């Protein structure tokens, strides 16, 4: 459960969901699964399809949490400055897999902000009961 002193006083919290980039990570579908959870826990949710949302200083000052699912994109210096300023001021930053670790791979300052990067996703294999290797992403029948 997410709780804070602000909620007990009735103060609304704001979450900004920034999603987009490579469609292989299904950014809209993935974040749509989390939006109801955020709302159920007292967040008013804003959704943006571009890191340009980070450049709005007034909006970022009123943002309590950024949920990012943006893969293989680019971020401009003024956009990154807005995100970095918000995080330094106490805004939470959350994400998963390539939606945060492979968002803006060309920006060393962004990688410093999140503390790392996604190097690559290796094709995985698993062994079936017959000893035949197959990709773990294959569908199983039976």
Coordinates of N, CA and C in Angstrom, one line a residue:
X1 N 0.8 -1.2 0.0 CA 0.0 0.0 0.0 C 0.9 1.2 0.0
X2 N 0.5 2.2 -0.8 CA 1.2 3.5 -0.8 C 0.4 4.5 0.1
X3 N 1.2 5.0 1.1 CA 0.5 6.0 2.0 C 1.5 7.1 2.3
X4 N 1.0 8.2 2.7 CA 1.9 9.3 3.1 C 1.1 10.2 4.0
X5 N 1.8 11.1 4.7 CA 1.1 12.1 5.5 C 0.2 13.0 4.7
X6 N 0.7 13.3 3.4 CA -0.1 14.1 2.6 C -1.5 13.6 2.3
X7 N -1.6 12.3 2.2 CA -2.9 11.6 1.9 C -3.9 11.8 3.1
X8 N -3.3 11.7 4.3 CA -4.2 11.9 5.5 C -4.7 13.3 5.6
X9 N -4.1 14.2 5.0 CA -4.6 15.6 5.0 C -5.4 15.9 3.8
X10 N -5.6 14.9 2.9 CA -6.4 15.1 1.7 C -5.7 15.8 0.5
X11 N -4.4 15.9 0.6 CA -3.6 16.5 -0.5 C -3.5 15.6 -1.6
X12 N -3.8 16.0 -2.8 CA -3.7 15.2 -4.0 C -2.3 15.1 -4.5
X13 N -1.9 13.8 -4.8 CA -0.6 13.6 -5.4 C -0.7 13.5 -6.9
X14 N 0.3 13.9 -7.6 CA 0.3 13.8 -9.0 C 1.4 12.9 -9.6
X15 N 1.0 12.0 -10.4 CA 1.9 11.1 -11.1 C 2.0 11.5 -12.6
X16 N 3.1 11.6 -13.2 CA 3.3 11.9 -14.6 C 3.8 10.6 -15.2
X17 N 3.0 10.0 -16.2 CA 3.4 8.8 -16.9 C 3.9 9.3 -18.3
X18 N 5.2 9.1 -18.6 CA 5.8 9.4 -19.8 C 6.1 8.1 -20.6
X19 N 5.4 8.0 -21.7 CA 5.5 6.7 -22.5 C 5.7 6.9 -24.0
X20 N 6.4 6.0 -24.6 CA 6.6 6.1 -26.0 C 7.8 5.4 -26.4
X21 N 8.4 5.8 -27.6 CA 9.6 5.2 -28.1 C 9.2 3.9 -28.8
X22 N 10.1 2.9 -28.7 CA 10.0 1.6 -29.4 C 8.8 0.9 -29.0
X23 N 7.9 0.5 -30.0 CA 6.7 -0.1 -29.7 C 6.8 -1.6 -29.3
X24 N 8.0 -2.1 -29.5 CA 8.2 -3.5 -29.0 C 8.1 -3.7 -27.5
X25 N 8.2 -2.7 -26.8 CA 7.9 -2.8 -25.3 C 6.5 -2.4 -24.9
X26 N 5.7 -2.1 -25.9 CA 4.3 -1.8 -25.7 C 4.1 -0.8 -24.6
X27 N 4.6 0.4 -24.8 CA 4.6 1.4 -23.8 C 3.2 1.9 -23.3
X28 N 2.3 1.9 -24.2 CA 0.9 2.3 -23.9 C 0.2 1.2 -23.1
X29 N 0.3 0.0 -23.6 CA -0.4 -1.1 -22.9 C 0.3 -1.3 -21.5
X30 N 1.6 -1.2 -21.5 CA 2.3 -1.5 -20.2 C 1.9 -0.5 -19.1
X31 N 1.9 0.8 -19.5 CA 1.6 1.8 -18.5 C 0.1 1.8 -18.2
X32 N -0.7 1.5 -19.2 CA -2.2 1.4 -18.9 C -2.5 0.4 -17.8
X33 N -1.6 -0.6 -17.6 CA -1.9 -1.6 -16.5 C -1.6 -0.9 -15.2
X34 N -0.7 0.1 -15.1 CA -0.4 0.7 -13.8 C -1.2 1.9 -13.5
X35 N -1.8 2.6 -14.4 CA -2.6 3.8 -14.2 C -3.7 3.6 -13.2
X36 N -4.5 2.5 -13.3 CA -5.6 2.3 -12.3 C -5.0 2.1 -10.9
X37 N -3.9 1.5 -10.7 CA -3.2 1.3 -9.4 C -2.9 2.7 -8.8
X38 N -2.3 3.5 -9.7 CA -1.9 4.9 -9.2 C -3.2 5.6 -8.7
X39 N -4.2 5.6 -9.5 CA -5.4 6.3 -9.2 C -6.1 5.7 -7.9
X40 N -6.1 4.4 -7.7 CA -6.6 3.8 -6.5 C -5.8 4.2 -5.3
X41 N -4.6 4.6 -5.5 CA -3.8 5.0 -4.3 C -3.6 6.5 -4.2
X42 N -4.6 7.3 -4.8 CA -4.6 8.7 -4.5 C -3.9 9.6 -5.5
X43 N -3.4 9.1 -6.6 CA -2.7 9.9 -7.5 C -3.6 10.4 -8.6
X44 N -3.5 11.7 -9.0 CA -4.0 12.2 -10.2 C -3.0 11.9 -11.2
X45 N -3.4 11.3 -12.3 CA -2.4 10.9 -13.3 C -2.4 11.7 -14.6
X46 N -1.3 12.2 -15.0 CA -1.1 12.9 -16.2 C -0.3 12.0 -17.1
X47 N -0.6 12.0 -18.4 CA 0.1 11.1 -19.4 C 0.7 12.0 -20.5
X48 N 1.9 11.7 -20.8 CA 2.6 12.4 -21.9 C 3.3 11.4 -22.8
X49 N 3.3 11.7 -24.1 CA 3.9 10.8 -25.1 C 5.3 11.3 -25.5
X50 N 5.9 12.2 -24.8 CA 7.1 12.8 -25.2 C 7.9 13.3 -23.9
X51 N 9.2 13.2 -23.9 CA 10.0 13.8 -22.8 C 9.9 15.3 -22.7
X52 N 9.2 15.9 -23.7 CA 9.0 17.4 -23.6 C 8.2 17.7 -22.4
X53 N 7.4 16.8 -21.8 CA 6.7 17.1 -20.6 C 7.7 17.5 -19.5
X54 N 8.9 17.0 -19.5 CA 9.9 17.3 -18.4 C 10.3 18.7 -18.5
X55 N 10.1 19.4 -19.6 CA 10.6 20.8 -19.8 C 9.6 21.8 -19.2
X56 N 8.4 21.4 -18.8 CA 7.4 22.3 -18.2 C 7.7 22.4 -16.7
X57 N 8.5 23.4 -16.3 CA 9.0 23.6 -14.9 C 7.8 23.6 -13.9
X58 N 6.7 24.3 -14.2 CA 5.6 24.5 -13.3 C 4.9 23.1 -13.1
X59 N 4.7 22.4 -14.2 CA 4.1 21.1 -14.1 C 5.0 20.1 -13.3
X60 N 6.3 20.1 -13.6 CA 7.2 19.2 -12.9 C 7.3 19.6 -11.4
X61 N 7.2 20.8 -11.0 CA 7.2 21.2 -9.6 C 6.1 20.7 -8.8
X62 N 5.0 20.4 -9.5 CA 3.8 19.8 -8.9 C 3.7 18.3 -9.1
X63 N 4.7 17.7 -9.6 CA 4.7 16.3 -9.8 C 5.4 15.5 -8.7
X64 N 4.7 14.5 -8.1 CA 5.3 13.7 -7.0 C 6.0 12.5 -7.5
X65 N 5.6 12.0 -8.7 CA 6.1 10.7 -9.2 C 6.1 10.7 -10.7
X66 N 7.2 10.3 -11.3 CA 7.3 10.1 -12.7 C 7.4 8.6 -12.9
X67 N 6.6 8.1 -13.8 CA 6.6 6.7 -14.2 C 7.0 6.8 -15.7
X68 N 8.1 6.2 -16.0 CA 8.6 6.3 -17.4 C 8.7 5.0 -18.0
X69 N 8.1 4.9 -19.2 CA 8.2 3.7 -20.1 C 8.4 4.2 -21.5
X70 N 9.7 4.6 -21.8 CA 10.1 5.2 -23.0 C 11.4 4.6 -23.5
X71 N 11.3 3.8 -24.5 CA 12.5 3.0 -25.0 C 13.1 3.6 -26.2
X72 N 14.4 3.6 -26.2 CA 15.2 4.0 -27.4 C 14.9 5.3 -28.0
X73 N 14.7 6.3 -27.2 CA 14.4 7.6 -27.6 C 15.6 8.6 -27.5
X74 N 15.3 9.8 -27.6 CA 16.3 10.9 -27.4 C 15.7 11.9 -26.4
X75 N 16.6 12.5 -25.7 CA 16.1 13.6 -24.7 C 17.0 14.8 -24.9
X76 N 16.4 15.9 -25.1 CA 17.1 17.2 -25.3 C 17.6 17.7 -23.9
X77 N 18.6 18.5 -24.0 CA 19.2 19.0 -22.7 C 18.2 19.7 -21.8
X78 N 17.3 20.5 -22.4 CA 16.3 21.2 -21.6 C 15.2 20.3 -21.0
X79 N 15.0 19.2 -21.7 CA 14.0 18.2 -21.1 C 14.7 17.4 -19.9
X80 N 15.9 17.0 -20.1 CA 16.7 16.3 -19.1 C 16.9 17.3 -17.9
X81 N 17.1 18.5 -18.1 CA 17.3 19.5 -17.0 C 16.0 19.5 -16.2
X82 N 14.8 19.5 -16.8 CA 13.6 19.5 -16.1 C 13.4 18.3 -15.2
X83 N 13.7 17.1 -15.8 CA 13.6 15.9 -15.1 C 14.6 15.8 -13.9
X84 N 15.8 16.2 -14.2 CA 16.8 16.2 -13.1 C 16.5 17.1 -12.0
X85 N 16.0 18.3 -12.3 CA 15.6 19.3 -11.3 C 14.5 18.7 -10.4
X86 N 13.5 18.1 -11.0 CA 12.4 17.5 -10.3 C 12.9 16.4 -9.3
X87 N 13.7 15.5 -9.8 CA 14.2 14.4 -9.0 C 15.0 15.0 -7.8
X88 N 15.9 16.0 -8.1 CA 16.7 16.6 -7.0 C 15.8 17.2 -6.0
X89 N 14.6 17.7 -6.4 CA 13.7 18.4 -5.5 C 12.8 17.4 -4.7
X90 N 12.9 16.1 -5.1 CA 12.2 15.1 -4.3 C 11.2 14.3 -5.1
X91 N 11.0 14.6 -6.4 CA 10.0 13.8 -7.2 C 10.6 12.4 -7.4
X92 N 9.7 11.4 -7.2 CA 10.1 10.0 -7.4 C 10.2 9.7 -8.9
X93 N 11.1 8.8 -9.2 CA 11.3 8.3 -10.6 C 11.2 6.8 -10.6
X94 N 10.3 6.3 -11.4 CA 10.1 4.8 -11.4 C 10.0 4.3 -12.9
X95 N 10.4 3.1 -13.1 CA 10.3 2.5 -14.4 C 10.8 1.1 -14.3
X96 N 10.8 0.4 -15.4 CA 11.2 -1.0 -15.5 C 11.8 -1.3 -16.8
X97 N 12.7 -2.2 -16.8 CA 13.4 -2.8 -18.0 C 13.8 -1.6 -19.0
X98 N 13.6 -1.8 -20.3 CA 14.1 -0.8 -21.2 C 13.3 0.5 -21.2
X99 N 12.2 0.5 -20.5 CA 11.4 1.8 -20.4 C 12.1 2.8 -19.6
X100 N 13.0 2.4 -18.8 CA 13.8 3.4 -18.0 C 15.3 3.2 -18.3
X101 N 15.8 2.0 -18.4 CA 17.2 1.7 -18.5 C 17.7 1.9 -20.0
X102 N 16.8 1.9 -20.9 CA 17.2 2.1 -22.3 C 16.4 3.2 -23.0
X103 N 16.1 4.2 -22.2 CA 15.3 5.3 -22.7 C 16.1 6.2 -23.6
X104 N 17.2 6.7 -23.1 CA 17.9 7.8 -23.7 C 19.4 7.4 -23.7
X105 N 19.8 6.3 -24.3 CA 21.1 5.7 -24.2 C 22.2 6.7 -24.7
X106 N 21.9 7.7 -25.5 CA 23.0 8.6 -25.9 C 23.3 9.7 -24.9
X107 N 22.5 9.8 -23.9 CA 22.7 10.8 -22.9 C 23.4 10.3 -21.6
X108 N 24.7 10.6 -21.5 CA 25.4 10.1 -20.3 C 24.9 10.8 -19.0
X109 N 24.4 12.0 -19.1 CA 23.8 12.6 -18.0 C 22.5 11.9 -17.5
X110 N 21.7 11.4 -18.4 CA 20.5 10.7 -18.1 C 20.9 9.3 -17.4
X111 N 21.9 8.7 -18.0 CA 22.4 7.4 -17.4 C 22.9 7.6 -16.0
X112 N 23.6 8.8 -15.8 CA 24.0 9.1 -14.4 C 22.8 9.3 -13.5
X113 N 21.8 9.9 -14.0 CA 20.6 10.1 -13.1 C 20.0 8.8 -12.7
X114 N 19.9 7.9 -13.6 CA 19.2 6.6 -13.2 C 20.2 5.6 -12.6
X115 N 21.5 5.8 -12.8 CA 22.5 4.9 -12.2 C 22.8 3.7 -13.0
X116 N 22.6 3.7 -14.3 CA 23.0 2.6 -15.1 C 22.3 2.6 -16.5
X117 N 22.5 1.5 -17.2 CA 21.9 1.4 -18.5 C 21.6 -0.1 -18.8
X118 N 20.9 -0.2 -19.9 CA 20.6 -1.6 -20.4 C 21.6 -1.9 -21.5
X119 N 22.4 -2.9 -21.4 CA 23.4 -3.2 -22.4 C 22.8 -3.9 -23.6
X120 N 22.0 -5.0 -23.3 CA 21.4 -5.7 -24.4 C 20.5 -6.8 -23.8
X121 N 19.7 -7.3 -24.6 CA 18.8 -8.5 -24.2 C 19.3 -9.6 -25.0
X122 N 19.9 -10.6 -24.4 CA 20.3 -11.8 -25.1 C 19.1 -12.7 -25.4
X123 N 19.1 -13.4 -26.6 CA 18.1 -14.4 -26.8 C 18.3 -15.5 -25.8
X124 N 17.2 -15.8 -25.1 CA 17.2 -16.9 -24.1 C 16.7 -18.2 -24.7
X125 N 17.2 -19.2 -24.1 CA 16.7 -20.5 -24.5 C 16.3 -21.3 -23.3
X126 N 15.4 -22.2 -23.4 CA 15.1 -23.1 -22.3 C 15.1 -24.5 -22.9
X127 N 15.2 -25.5 -22.1 CA 15.1 -26.9 -22.5 C 13.7 -27.4 -22.3
X128 N 13.2 -28.0 -23.3 CA 11.9 -28.7 -23.1 C 12.2 -30.0 -22.5
X129 N 11.1 -30.7 -22.2 CA 11.3 -32.1 -21.6 C 12.0 -33.1 -22.6
X130 N 12.0 -32.7 -23.9 CA 12.6 -33.6 -24.9 C 14.0 -33.3 -25.1
X131 N 14.6 -32.3 -24.4 CA 16.0 -31.9 -24.6 C 16.2 -31.0 -25.8
X132 N 15.1 -30.5 -26.4 CA 15.3 -29.6 -27.5 C 15.3 -28.1 -27.0
X133 N 16.3 -27.4 -27.4 CA 16.3 -26.0 -27.0 C 15.3 -25.1 -27.8
X134 N 14.7 -24.2 -27.2 CA 13.8 -23.3 -27.9 C 13.8 -22.0 -27.2
X135 N 13.5 -20.9 -27.9 CA 13.4 -19.6 -27.3 C 12.4 -19.6 -26.2
X136 N 12.7 -18.9 -25.1 CA 11.7 -18.8 -24.0 C 10.5 -18.0 -24.4
X137 N 10.6 -17.2 -25.5 CA 9.4 -16.4 -25.9 C 8.5 -17.2 -26.8
X138 N 8.8 -18.5 -27.1 CA 7.9 -19.3 -27.9 C 6.7 -19.7 -27.1
X139 N 5.6 -19.8 -27.9 CA 4.4 -20.2 -27.2 C 4.4 -21.7 -26.9
X140 N 3.9 -22.1 -25.8 CA 3.8 -23.5 -25.4 C 2.5 -24.1 -25.8
X141 N 2.5 -25.2 -26.3 CA 1.2 -25.9 -26.5 C 1.3 -27.3 -25.8
X142 N 0.4 -27.5 -24.9 CA 0.3 -28.8 -24.2 C 1.2 -28.9 -23.1

